[in-house]
Structure formats: C-alpha cells, structure tokens
C-alpha cells in the first residue's frame, strides 16, 4: 500500500487505515482487529518449558471513546497475566497517538518480540497468541465465526 501511494514509512498508519477499511468492507462481521508490531525490547517468558517472546498491549488515547478499547485491553491483559504469568508487560498508554484505534472499539495494538528474539520464540508465541486470543474472546461470551478474527 505504501508503494501504491508513493508513501514513506512515516505513512504506515495511513496504509493500515486503508487496510482496515478494505477489510471491514470485505468482511463486515469482523469484530476484532489486531495490529501486531515488533517490540523494541527483546524479552522472553518461560511457559511450560518453552520460551515465548513477551508481549505488550499499547493503547492510543488521542481520540474520543478510547475508554472502550482501554476497558477491553485491561481485561485482556489481566486474563493474560492470570493464565500465563510473565508473558505480558504492563499496558503502554500513549496519550498523543491513536494507532487507528479510533476505527473501532475493538482494535488492539500489540508489541511482540524484539529484534533479539529468535524466530522460534516468536513463531511459538504467535501460534500461542492466536489460540489464547480466541479463548479470551470466547470466554467473554461472544460468538466467534470464521470472519470475526483476523491477524494482520
């Protein structure tokens, strides 16, 4: 998308916004959007004798209604800490950013693994995280259908 529009890396969130709009148009039943980023900090957690790249939820606060995303993110973070101690860091509150979270009350920005995490710890964490996120959503008593959950 950046190349299509002649945009630089600094326009990444404009490109992501286009992706969100196109995806919502194509799959109108999607309820949750995950924006996965590589973290600048490379930390791991041992769970069941496997190393997982740690995650951090990031909340943009520079828009009206951020409280809905915050409430869901706090619950997801608490669930993660309870079920998988050490996997998640504290939520990062970004007061001057939106990170396209104004698009929906269900947009999650998640920092995952840094440049020093090995591929295996990130791959294991990604597979683990998809399953974990699905179970969390299901535990919130929301019906999940094939198009309700996509990872960008």
PDB file of N, CA and C in Angstrom, residues 56-152:
ATOM      1  N   UNK A  56       3.296  -6.776  24.720  1.00  0.00           N
ATOM      2  CA  UNK A  56       2.858  -5.580  25.426  1.00  0.00           C
ATOM      3  C   UNK A  56       1.693  -4.973  24.646  1.00  0.00           C
ATOM      4  N   UNK A  57       0.603  -4.718  25.339  1.00  0.00           N
ATOM      5  CA  UNK A  57      -0.540  -4.051  24.731  1.00  0.00           C
ATOM      6  C   UNK A  57      -0.292  -2.548  24.754  1.00  0.00           C
ATOM      7  N   UNK A  58      -0.655  -1.874  23.663  1.00  0.00           N
ATOM      8  CA  UNK A  58      -0.444  -0.426  23.547  1.00  0.00           C
ATOM      9  C   UNK A  58      -1.794   0.234  23.288  1.00  0.00           C
ATOM     10  N   UNK A  59      -2.111   1.250  24.078  1.00  0.00           N
ATOM     11  CA  UNK A  59      -3.377   1.951  23.943  1.00  0.00           C
ATOM     12  C   UNK A  59      -3.152   3.391  23.494  1.00  0.00           C
ATOM     13  N   UNK A  60      -3.655   3.725  22.312  1.00  0.00           N
ATOM     14  CA  UNK A  60      -3.681   5.116  21.871  1.00  0.00           C
ATOM     15  C   UNK A  60      -4.831   5.826  22.578  1.00  0.00           C
ATOM     16  N   UNK A  61      -4.601   7.043  23.033  1.00  0.00           N
ATOM     17  CA  UNK A  61      -5.617   7.747  23.825  1.00  0.00           C
ATOM     18  C   UNK A  61      -6.042   9.073  23.210  1.00  0.00           C
ATOM     19  N   UNK A  62      -5.561   9.388  22.008  1.00  0.00           N
ATOM     20  CA  UNK A  62      -5.818  10.699  21.422  1.00  0.00           C
ATOM     21  C   UNK A  62      -7.063  10.684  20.521  1.00  0.00           C
ATOM     22  N   UNK A  63      -8.170  10.205  21.059  1.00  0.00           N
ATOM     23  CA  UNK A  63      -9.439  10.214  20.331  1.00  0.00           C
ATOM     24  C   UNK A  63     -10.576  10.001  21.333  1.00  0.00           C
ATOM     25  N   UNK A  64     -11.747  10.477  20.966  1.00  0.00           N
ATOM     26  CA  UNK A  64     -12.924  10.292  21.807  1.00  0.00           C
ATOM     27  C   UNK A  64     -13.316   8.824  21.796  1.00  0.00           C
ATOM     28  N   UNK A  65     -13.602   8.288  22.968  1.00  0.00           N
ATOM     29  CA  UNK A  65     -14.055   6.909  23.071  1.00  0.00           C
ATOM     30  C   UNK A  65     -12.959   5.898  23.290  1.00  0.00           C
ATOM     31  N   UNK A  66     -11.732   6.340  23.556  1.00  0.00           N
ATOM     32  CA  UNK A  66     -10.638   5.380  23.772  1.00  0.00           C
ATOM     33  C   UNK A  66     -10.915   4.480  24.979  1.00  0.00           C
ATOM     34  N   UNK A  67     -11.824   4.919  25.850  1.00  0.00           N
ATOM     35  CA  UNK A  67     -12.096   4.160  27.070  1.00  0.00           C
ATOM     36  C   UNK A  67     -12.626   2.753  26.782  1.00  0.00           C
ATOM     37  N   UNK A  68     -13.358   2.577  25.671  1.00  0.00           N
ATOM     38  CA  UNK A  68     -13.854   1.241  25.329  1.00  0.00           C
ATOM     39  C   UNK A  68     -12.686   0.310  25.015  1.00  0.00           C
ATOM     40  N   UNK A  69     -11.753   0.781  24.175  1.00  0.00           N
ATOM     41  CA  UNK A  69     -10.565  -0.026  23.889  1.00  0.00           C
ATOM     42  C   UNK A  69      -9.779  -0.285  25.170  1.00  0.00           C
ATOM     43  N   UNK A  70      -9.680   0.733  26.013  1.00  0.00           N
ATOM     44  CA  UNK A  70      -8.938   0.576  27.267  1.00  0.00           C
ATOM     45  C   UNK A  70      -9.564  -0.510  28.143  1.00  0.00           C
ATOM     46  N   UNK A  71     -10.879  -0.492  28.286  1.00  0.00           N
ATOM     47  CA  UNK A  71     -11.558  -1.482  29.130  1.00  0.00           C
ATOM     48  C   UNK A  71     -11.301  -2.898  28.621  1.00  0.00           C
ATOM     49  N   UNK A  72     -11.404  -3.089  27.305  1.00  0.00           N
ATOM     50  CA  UNK A  72     -11.151  -4.420  26.742  1.00  0.00           C
ATOM     51  C   UNK A  72      -9.693  -4.823  26.890  1.00  0.00           C
ATOM     52  N   UNK A  73      -8.793  -3.859  26.675  1.00  0.00           N
ATOM     53  CA  UNK A  73      -7.372  -4.157  26.758  1.00  0.00           C
ATOM     54  C   UNK A  73      -6.965  -4.508  28.194  1.00  0.00           C
ATOM     55  N   UNK A  74      -7.519  -3.802  29.156  1.00  0.00           N
ATOM     56  CA  UNK A  74      -7.230  -4.099  30.563  1.00  0.00           C
ATOM     57  C   UNK A  74      -7.698  -5.515  30.892  1.00  0.00           C
ATOM     58  N   UNK A  75      -8.899  -5.881  30.431  1.00  0.00           N
ATOM     59  CA  UNK A  75      -9.406  -7.234  30.689  1.00  0.00           C
ATOM     60  C   UNK A  75      -8.534  -8.291  30.013  1.00  0.00           C
ATOM     61  N   UNK A  76      -8.138  -8.034  28.775  1.00  0.00           N
ATOM     62  CA  UNK A  76      -7.286  -8.978  28.060  1.00  0.00           C
ATOM     63  C   UNK A  76      -5.929  -9.105  28.754  1.00  0.00           C
ATOM     64  N   UNK A  77      -5.383  -7.990  29.202  1.00  0.00           N
ATOM     65  CA  UNK A  77      -4.095  -8.010  29.898  1.00  0.00           C
ATOM     66  C   UNK A  77      -4.207  -8.777  31.222  1.00  0.00           C
ATOM     67  N   UNK A  78      -5.280  -8.550  31.965  1.00  0.00           N
ATOM     68  CA  UNK A  78      -5.484  -9.265  33.228  1.00  0.00           C
ATOM     69  C   UNK A  78      -5.637 -10.762  32.982  1.00  0.00           C
ATOM     70  N   UNK A  79      -6.390 -11.119  31.945  1.00  0.00           N
ATOM     71  CA  UNK A  79      -6.579 -12.515  31.588  1.00  0.00           C
ATOM     72  C   UNK A  79      -5.230 -13.162  31.245  1.00  0.00           C
ATOM     73  N   UNK A  80      -4.438 -12.450  30.448  1.00  0.00           N
ATOM     74  CA  UNK A  80      -3.128 -12.968  30.056  1.00  0.00           C
ATOM     75  C   UNK A  80      -2.241 -13.173  31.277  1.00  0.00           C
ATOM     76  N   UNK A  81      -2.211 -12.188  32.163  1.00  0.00           N
ATOM     77  CA  UNK A  81      -1.376 -12.290  33.365  1.00  0.00           C
ATOM     78  C   UNK A  81      -1.817 -13.439  34.270  1.00  0.00           C
ATOM     79  N   UNK A  82      -3.126 -13.643  34.353  1.00  0.00           N
ATOM     80  CA  UNK A  82      -3.647 -14.712  35.194  1.00  0.00           C
ATOM     81  C   UNK A  82      -3.328 -16.090  34.610  1.00  0.00           C
ATOM     82  N   UNK A  83      -3.567 -16.260  33.321  1.00  0.00           N
ATOM     83  CA  UNK A  83      -3.395 -17.566  32.684  1.00  0.00           C
ATOM     84  C   UNK A  83      -1.940 -17.872  32.345  1.00  0.00           C
ATOM     85  N   UNK A  84      -1.166 -16.840  32.013  1.00  0.00           N
ATOM     86  CA  UNK A  84       0.205 -17.038  31.534  1.00  0.00           C
ATOM     87  C   UNK A  84       1.130 -16.013  32.184  1.00  0.00           C
ATOM     88  N   UNK A  85       1.416 -16.178  33.477  1.00  0.00           N
ATOM     89  CA  UNK A  85       2.258 -15.213  34.189  1.00  0.00           C
ATOM     90  C   UNK A  85       3.590 -14.980  33.484  1.00  0.00           C
ATOM     91  N   UNK A  86       3.945 -13.716  33.346  1.00  0.00           N
ATOM     92  CA  UNK A  86       5.219 -13.337  32.751  1.00  0.00           C
ATOM     93  C   UNK A  86       5.173 -13.089  31.254  1.00  0.00           C
ATOM     94  N   UNK A  87       4.078 -13.467  30.578  1.00  0.00           N
ATOM     95  CA  UNK A  87       4.014 -13.296  29.125  1.00  0.00           C
ATOM     96  C   UNK A  87       3.829 -11.834  28.722  1.00  0.00           C
ATOM     97  N   UNK A  88       3.044 -11.100  29.496  1.00  0.00           N
ATOM     98  CA  UNK A  88       2.735  -9.729  29.116  1.00  0.00           C
ATOM     99  C   UNK A  88       3.405  -8.720  30.033  1.00  0.00           C
ATOM    100  N   UNK A  89       3.739  -7.597  29.441  1.00  0.00           N
ATOM    101  CA  UNK A  89       4.254  -6.458  30.211  1.00  0.00           C
ATOM    102  C   UNK A  89       3.070  -5.548  30.518  1.00  0.00           C
ATOM    103  N   UNK A  90       3.302  -4.473  31.248  1.00  0.00           N
ATOM    104  CA  UNK A  90       2.221  -3.529  31.528  1.00  0.00           C
ATOM    105  C   UNK A  90       1.756  -2.852  30.245  1.00  0.00           C
ATOM    106  N   UNK A  91       0.504  -2.409  30.229  1.00  0.00           N
ATOM    107  CA  UNK A  91      -0.052  -1.685  29.086  1.00  0.00           C
ATOM    108  C   UNK A  91       0.704  -0.365  28.938  1.00  0.00           C
ATOM    109  N   UNK A  92       1.038  -0.023  27.703  1.00  0.00           N
ATOM    110  CA  UNK A  92       1.646   1.273  27.411  1.00  0.00           C
ATOM    111  C   UNK A  92       0.536   2.227  27.003  1.00  0.00           C
ATOM    112  N   UNK A  93       0.366   3.305  27.748  1.00  0.00           N
ATOM    113  CA  UNK A  93      -0.644   4.320  27.461  1.00  0.00           C
ATOM    114  C   UNK A  93      -0.001   5.446  26.664  1.00  0.00           C
ATOM    115  N   UNK A  94      -0.426   5.619  25.423  1.00  0.00           N
ATOM    116  CA  UNK A  94       0.143   6.625  24.515  1.00  0.00           C
ATOM    117  C   UNK A  94      -0.867   7.759  24.339  1.00  0.00           C
ATOM    118  N   UNK A  95      -0.694   8.802  25.122  1.00  0.00           N
ATOM    119  CA  UNK A  95      -1.670   9.893  25.173  1.00  0.00           C
ATOM    120  C   UNK A  95      -1.754  10.716  23.895  1.00  0.00           C
ATOM    121  N   UNK A  96      -0.700  10.733  23.081  1.00  0.00           N
ATOM    122  CA  UNK A  96      -0.681  11.596  21.889  1.00  0.00           C
ATOM    123  C   UNK A  96      -0.943  10.846  20.593  1.00  0.00           C
ATOM    124  N   UNK A  97      -1.323   9.567  20.674  1.00  0.00           N
ATOM    125  CA  UNK A  97      -1.484   8.752  19.472  1.00  0.00           C
ATOM    126  C   UNK A  97      -2.858   8.100  19.420  1.00  0.00           C
ATOM    127  N   UNK A  98      -3.242   7.684  18.200  1.00  0.00           N
ATOM    128  CA  UNK A  98      -4.476   6.910  18.035  1.00  0.00           C
ATOM    129  C   UNK A  98      -4.189   5.493  17.568  1.00  0.00           C
ATOM    130  N   UNK A  99      -3.133   5.296  16.775  1.00  0.00           N
ATOM    131  CA  UNK A  99      -2.776   3.984  16.226  1.00  0.00           C
ATOM    132  C   UNK A  99      -3.956   3.322  15.518  1.00  0.00           C
ATOM    133  N   UNK A 100      -4.813   4.128  14.911  1.00  0.00           N
ATOM    134  CA  UNK A 100      -6.018   3.653  14.217  1.00  0.00           C
ATOM    135  C   UNK A 100      -7.013   2.975  15.155  1.00  0.00           C
ATOM    136  N   UNK A 101      -6.838   3.119  16.446  1.00  0.00           N
ATOM    137  CA  UNK A 101      -7.774   2.520  17.387  1.00  0.00           C
ATOM    138  C   UNK A 101      -9.091   3.285  17.421  1.00  0.00           C
ATOM    139  N   UNK A 102      -9.112   4.461  16.807  1.00  0.00           N
ATOM    140  CA  UNK A 102     -10.360   5.202  16.677  1.00  0.00           C
ATOM    141  C   UNK A 102     -11.269   4.586  15.616  1.00  0.00           C
ATOM    142  N   UNK A 103     -10.746   3.662  14.839  1.00  0.00           N
ATOM    143  CA  UNK A 103     -11.507   2.987  13.790  1.00  0.00           C
ATOM    144  C   UNK A 103     -12.639   2.141  14.374  1.00  0.00           C
ATOM    145  N   UNK A 104     -12.370   1.530  15.527  1.00  0.00           N
ATOM    146  CA  UNK A 104     -13.324   0.629  16.168  1.00  0.00           C
ATOM    147  C   UNK A 104     -12.979   0.538  17.646  1.00  0.00           C
ATOM    148  N   UNK A 105     -13.955   0.194  18.442  1.00  0.00           N
ATOM    149  CA  UNK A 105     -13.703  -0.024  19.866  1.00  0.00           C
ATOM    150  C   UNK A 105     -13.008  -1.340  20.132  1.00  0.00           C
ATOM    151  N   UNK A 106     -12.653  -2.055  19.066  1.00  0.00           N
ATOM    152  CA  UNK A 106     -12.042  -3.378  19.207  1.00  0.00           C
ATOM    153  C   UNK A 106     -10.760  -3.500  18.392  1.00  0.00           C
ATOM    154  N   UNK A 107      -9.936  -2.471  18.426  1.00  0.00           N
ATOM    155  CA  UNK A 107      -8.643  -2.516  17.735  1.00  0.00           C
ATOM    156  C   UNK A 107      -7.553  -2.633  18.795  1.00  0.00           C
ATOM    157  N   UNK A 108      -6.762  -3.690  18.702  1.00  0.00           N
ATOM    158  CA  UNK A 108      -5.701  -3.926  19.674  1.00  0.00           C
ATOM    159  C   UNK A 108      -4.344  -3.789  19.000  1.00  0.00           C
ATOM    160  N   UNK A 109      -3.495  -2.944  19.554  1.00  0.00           N
ATOM    161  CA  UNK A 109      -2.102  -2.847  19.111  1.00  0.00           C
ATOM    162  C   UNK A 109      -1.275  -3.636  20.106  1.00  0.00           C
ATOM    163  N   UNK A 110      -0.531  -4.596  19.576  1.00  0.00           N
ATOM    164  CA  UNK A 110       0.229  -5.491  20.434  1.00  0.00           C
ATOM    165  C   UNK A 110       1.672  -5.546  19.946  1.00  0.00           C
ATOM    166  N   UNK A 111       2.583  -5.191  20.836  1.00  0.00           N
ATOM    167  CA  UNK A 111       4.018  -5.277  20.559  1.00  0.00           C
ATOM    168  C   UNK A 111       4.462  -6.686  20.907  1.00  0.00           C
ATOM    169  N   UNK A 112       5.159  -7.340  19.961  1.00  0.00           N
ATOM    170  CA  UNK A 112       5.523  -8.740  20.164  1.00  0.00           C
ATOM    171  C   UNK A 112       6.983  -8.971  19.806  1.00  0.00           C
ATOM    172  N   UNK A 113       7.739  -9.482  20.740  1.00  0.00           N
ATOM    173  CA  UNK A 113       9.117  -9.851  20.468  1.00  0.00           C
ATOM    174  C   UNK A 113       9.962  -8.753  19.851  1.00  0.00           C
ATOM    175  N   UNK A 114      11.183  -8.649  20.225  1.00  0.00           N
ATOM    176  CA  UNK A 114      12.104  -7.653  19.682  1.00  0.00           C
ATOM    177  C   UNK A 114      13.053  -8.260  18.672  1.00  0.00           C
ATOM    178  N   UNK A 115      13.970  -7.427  18.185  1.00  0.00           N
ATOM    179  CA  UNK A 115      14.901  -7.891  17.153  1.00  0.00           C
ATOM    180  C   UNK A 115      15.900  -8.920  17.665  1.00  0.00           C
ATOM    181  N   UNK A 116      16.006  -9.095  18.973  1.00  0.00           N
ATOM    182  CA  UNK A 116      16.906 -10.110  19.510  1.00  0.00           C
ATOM    183  C   UNK A 116      16.207 -11.414  19.873  1.00  0.00           C
ATOM    184  N   UNK A 117      14.885 -11.462  19.729  1.00  0.00           N
ATOM    185  CA  UNK A 117      14.175 -12.720  19.947  1.00  0.00           C
ATOM    186  C   UNK A 117      14.399 -13.611  18.734  1.00  0.00           C
ATOM    187  N   UNK A 118      14.588 -14.894  18.995  1.00  0.00           N
ATOM    188  CA  UNK A 118      14.789 -15.779  17.854  1.00  0.00           C
ATOM    189  C   UNK A 118      13.450 -16.120  17.199  1.00  0.00           C
ATOM    190  N   UNK A 119      13.524 -16.603  15.987  1.00  0.00           N
ATOM    191  CA  UNK A 119      12.338 -16.897  15.185  1.00  0.00           C
ATOM    192  C   UNK A 119      11.424 -17.896  15.888  1.00  0.00           C
ATOM    193  N   UNK A 120      12.013 -18.894  16.516  1.00  0.00           N
ATOM    194  CA  UNK A 120      11.209 -19.936  17.167  1.00  0.00           C
ATOM    195  C   UNK A 120      10.368 -19.337  18.292  1.00  0.00           C
ATOM    196  N   UNK A 121      10.945 -18.478  19.141  1.00  0.00           N
ATOM    197  CA  UNK A 121      10.178 -17.919  20.266  1.00  0.00           C
ATOM    198  C   UNK A 121       9.044 -17.041  19.756  1.00  0.00           C
ATOM    199  N   UNK A 122       9.255 -16.377  18.632  1.00  0.00           N
ATOM    200  CA  UNK A 122       8.199 -15.529  18.075  1.00  0.00           C
ATOM    201  C   UNK A 122       7.144 -16.393  17.396  1.00  0.00           C
ATOM    202  N   UNK A 123       7.566 -17.405  16.645  1.00  0.00           N
ATOM    203  CA  UNK A 123       6.616 -18.286  15.978  1.00  0.00           C
ATOM    204  C   UNK A 123       5.767 -19.036  17.010  1.00  0.00           C
ATOM    205  N   UNK A 124       6.385 -19.555  18.047  1.00  0.00           N
ATOM    206  CA  UNK A 124       5.644 -20.245  19.107  1.00  0.00           C
ATOM    207  C   UNK A 124       4.667 -19.278  19.751  1.00  0.00           C
ATOM    208  N   UNK A 125       5.132 -18.058  20.036  1.00  0.00           N
ATOM    209  CA  UNK A 125       4.272 -17.070  20.661  1.00  0.00           C
ATOM    210  C   UNK A 125       3.102 -16.705  19.760  1.00  0.00           C
ATOM    211  N   UNK A 126       3.334 -16.560  18.437  1.00  0.00           N
ATOM    212  CA  UNK A 126       2.250 -16.222  17.523  1.00  0.00           C
ATOM    213  C   UNK A 126       1.173 -17.301  17.528  1.00  0.00           C
ATOM    214  N   UNK A 127       1.575 -18.567  17.430  1.00  0.00           N
ATOM    215  CA  UNK A 127       0.604 -19.662  17.470  1.00  0.00           C
ATOM    216  C   UNK A 127      -0.126 -19.693  18.809  1.00  0.00           C
ATOM    217  N   UNK A 128       0.617 -19.507  19.878  1.00  0.00           N
ATOM    218  CA  UNK A 128       0.049 -19.458  21.216  1.00  0.00           C
ATOM    219  C   UNK A 128      -0.926 -18.295  21.331  1.00  0.00           C
ATOM    220  N   UNK A 129      -0.529 -17.129  20.814  1.00  0.00           N
ATOM    221  CA  UNK A 129      -1.346 -15.934  20.966  1.00  0.00           C
ATOM    222  C   UNK A 129      -2.664 -16.046  20.204  1.00  0.00           C
ATOM    223  N   UNK A 130      -2.632 -16.629  18.998  1.00  0.00           N
ATOM    224  CA  UNK A 130      -3.879 -16.804  18.243  1.00  0.00           C
ATOM    225  C   UNK A 130      -4.857 -17.652  19.047  1.00  0.00           C
ATOM    226  N   UNK A 131      -4.381 -18.742  19.604  1.00  0.00           N
ATOM    227  CA  UNK A 131      -5.239 -19.615  20.398  1.00  0.00           C
ATOM    228  C   UNK A 131      -5.707 -18.903  21.653  1.00  0.00           C
ATOM    229  N   UNK A 132      -4.790 -18.244  22.347  1.00  0.00           N
ATOM    230  CA  UNK A 132      -5.100 -17.543  23.585  1.00  0.00           C
ATOM    231  C   UNK A 132      -6.134 -16.446  23.351  1.00  0.00           C
ATOM    232  N   UNK A 133      -5.980 -15.669  22.279  1.00  0.00           N
ATOM    233  CA  UNK A 133      -6.913 -14.582  21.988  1.00  0.00           C
ATOM    234  C   UNK A 133      -8.295 -15.131  21.686  1.00  0.00           C
ATOM    235  N   UNK A 134      -8.346 -16.210  20.920  1.00  0.00           N
ATOM    236  CA  UNK A 134      -9.623 -16.836  20.612  1.00  0.00           C
ATOM    237  C   UNK A 134     -10.320 -17.281  21.893  1.00  0.00           C
ATOM    238  N   UNK A 135      -9.583 -17.927  22.793  1.00  0.00           N
ATOM    239  CA  UNK A 135     -10.179 -18.395  24.040  1.00  0.00           C
ATOM    240  C   UNK A 135     -10.645 -17.237  24.901  1.00  0.00           C
ATOM    241  N   UNK A 136      -9.870 -16.135  24.910  1.00  0.00           N
ATOM    242  CA  UNK A 136     -10.288 -14.973  25.697  1.00  0.00           C
ATOM    243  C   UNK A 136     -11.588 -14.409  25.154  1.00  0.00           C
ATOM    244  N   UNK A 137     -11.664 -14.243  23.846  1.00  0.00           N
ATOM    245  CA  UNK A 137     -12.884 -13.704  23.244  1.00  0.00           C
ATOM    246  C   UNK A 137     -14.053 -14.629  23.545  1.00  0.00           C
ATOM    247  N   UNK A 138     -13.834 -15.919  23.399  1.00  0.00           N
ATOM    248  CA  UNK A 138     -14.882 -16.897  23.678  1.00  0.00           C
ATOM    249  C   UNK A 138     -15.300 -16.807  25.144  1.00  0.00           C
ATOM    250  N   UNK A 139     -14.342 -16.591  26.040  1.00  0.00           N
ATOM    251  CA  UNK A 139     -14.662 -16.501  27.462  1.00  0.00           C
ATOM    252  C   UNK A 139     -15.480 -15.253  27.789  1.00  0.00           C
ATOM    253  N   UNK A 140     -15.447 -14.269  26.917  1.00  0.00           N
ATOM    254  CA  UNK A 140     -16.237 -13.045  27.107  1.00  0.00           C
ATOM    255  C   UNK A 140     -17.670 -13.280  26.647  1.00  0.00           C
ATOM    256  N   UNK A 141     -17.983 -14.544  26.289  1.00  0.00           N
ATOM    257  CA  UNK A 141     -19.306 -14.966  25.838  1.00  0.00           C
ATOM    258  C   UNK A 141     -19.722 -14.293  24.531  1.00  0.00           C
ATOM    259  N   UNK A 142     -18.769 -14.149  23.655  1.00  0.00           N
ATOM    260  CA  UNK A 142     -19.033 -13.629  22.318  1.00  0.00           C
ATOM    261  C   UNK A 142     -18.932 -14.795  21.340  1.00  0.00           C
ATOM    262  N   UNK A 143     -19.838 -14.845  20.403  1.00  0.00           N
ATOM    263  CA  UNK A 143     -19.801 -15.907  19.401  1.00  0.00           C
ATOM    264  C   UNK A 143     -18.712 -15.604  18.393  1.00  0.00           C
ATOM    265  N   UNK A 144     -17.945 -16.593  18.078  1.00  0.00           N
ATOM    266  CA  UNK A 144     -16.867 -16.444  17.111  1.00  0.00           C
ATOM    267  C   UNK A 144     -17.263 -17.177  15.839  1.00  0.00           C
ATOM    268  N   UNK A 145     -17.146 -16.494  14.743  1.00  0.00           N
ATOM    269  CA  UNK A 145     -17.359 -17.095  13.426  1.00  0.00           C
ATOM    270  C   UNK A 145     -16.060 -16.954  12.649  1.00  0.00           C
ATOM    271  N   UNK A 146     -15.932 -17.611  11.545  1.00  0.00           N
ATOM    272  CA  UNK A 146     -14.687 -17.603  10.776  1.00  0.00           C
ATOM    273  C   UNK A 146     -14.183 -16.205  10.484  1.00  0.00           C
ATOM    274  N   UNK A 147     -15.047 -15.268  10.167  1.00  0.00           N
ATOM    275  CA  UNK A 147     -14.604 -13.941   9.751  1.00  0.00           C
ATOM    276  C   UNK A 147     -14.554 -12.929  10.893  1.00  0.00           C
ATOM    277  N   UNK A 148     -14.747 -13.371  12.117  1.00  0.00           N
ATOM    278  CA  UNK A 148     -14.725 -12.453  13.250  1.00  0.00           C
ATOM    279  C   UNK A 148     -13.318 -12.118  13.695  1.00  0.00           C
ATOM    280  N   UNK A 149     -12.329 -12.886  13.265  1.00  0.00           N
ATOM    281  CA  UNK A 149     -10.996 -12.744  13.839  1.00  0.00           C
ATOM    282  C   UNK A 149      -9.948 -12.867  12.752  1.00  0.00           C
ATOM    283  N   UNK A 150      -9.200 -11.810  12.505  1.00  0.00           N
ATOM    284  CA  UNK A 150      -8.142 -11.808  11.512  1.00  0.00           C
ATOM    285  C   UNK A 150      -6.889 -11.225  12.141  1.00  0.00           C
ATOM    286  N   UNK A 151      -5.744 -11.769  11.789  1.00  0.00           N
ATOM    287  CA  UNK A 151      -4.475 -11.208  12.245  1.00  0.00           C
ATOM    288  C   UNK A 151      -3.797 -10.576  11.056  1.00  0.00           C
ATOM    289  N   UNK A 152      -3.424  -9.306  11.192  1.00  0.00           N
ATOM    290  CA  UNK A 152      -2.796  -8.562  10.104  1.00  0.00           C
ATOM    291  C   UNK A 152      -1.326  -8.880  10.083  1.00  0.00           C
TER     292      UNK A 152
END
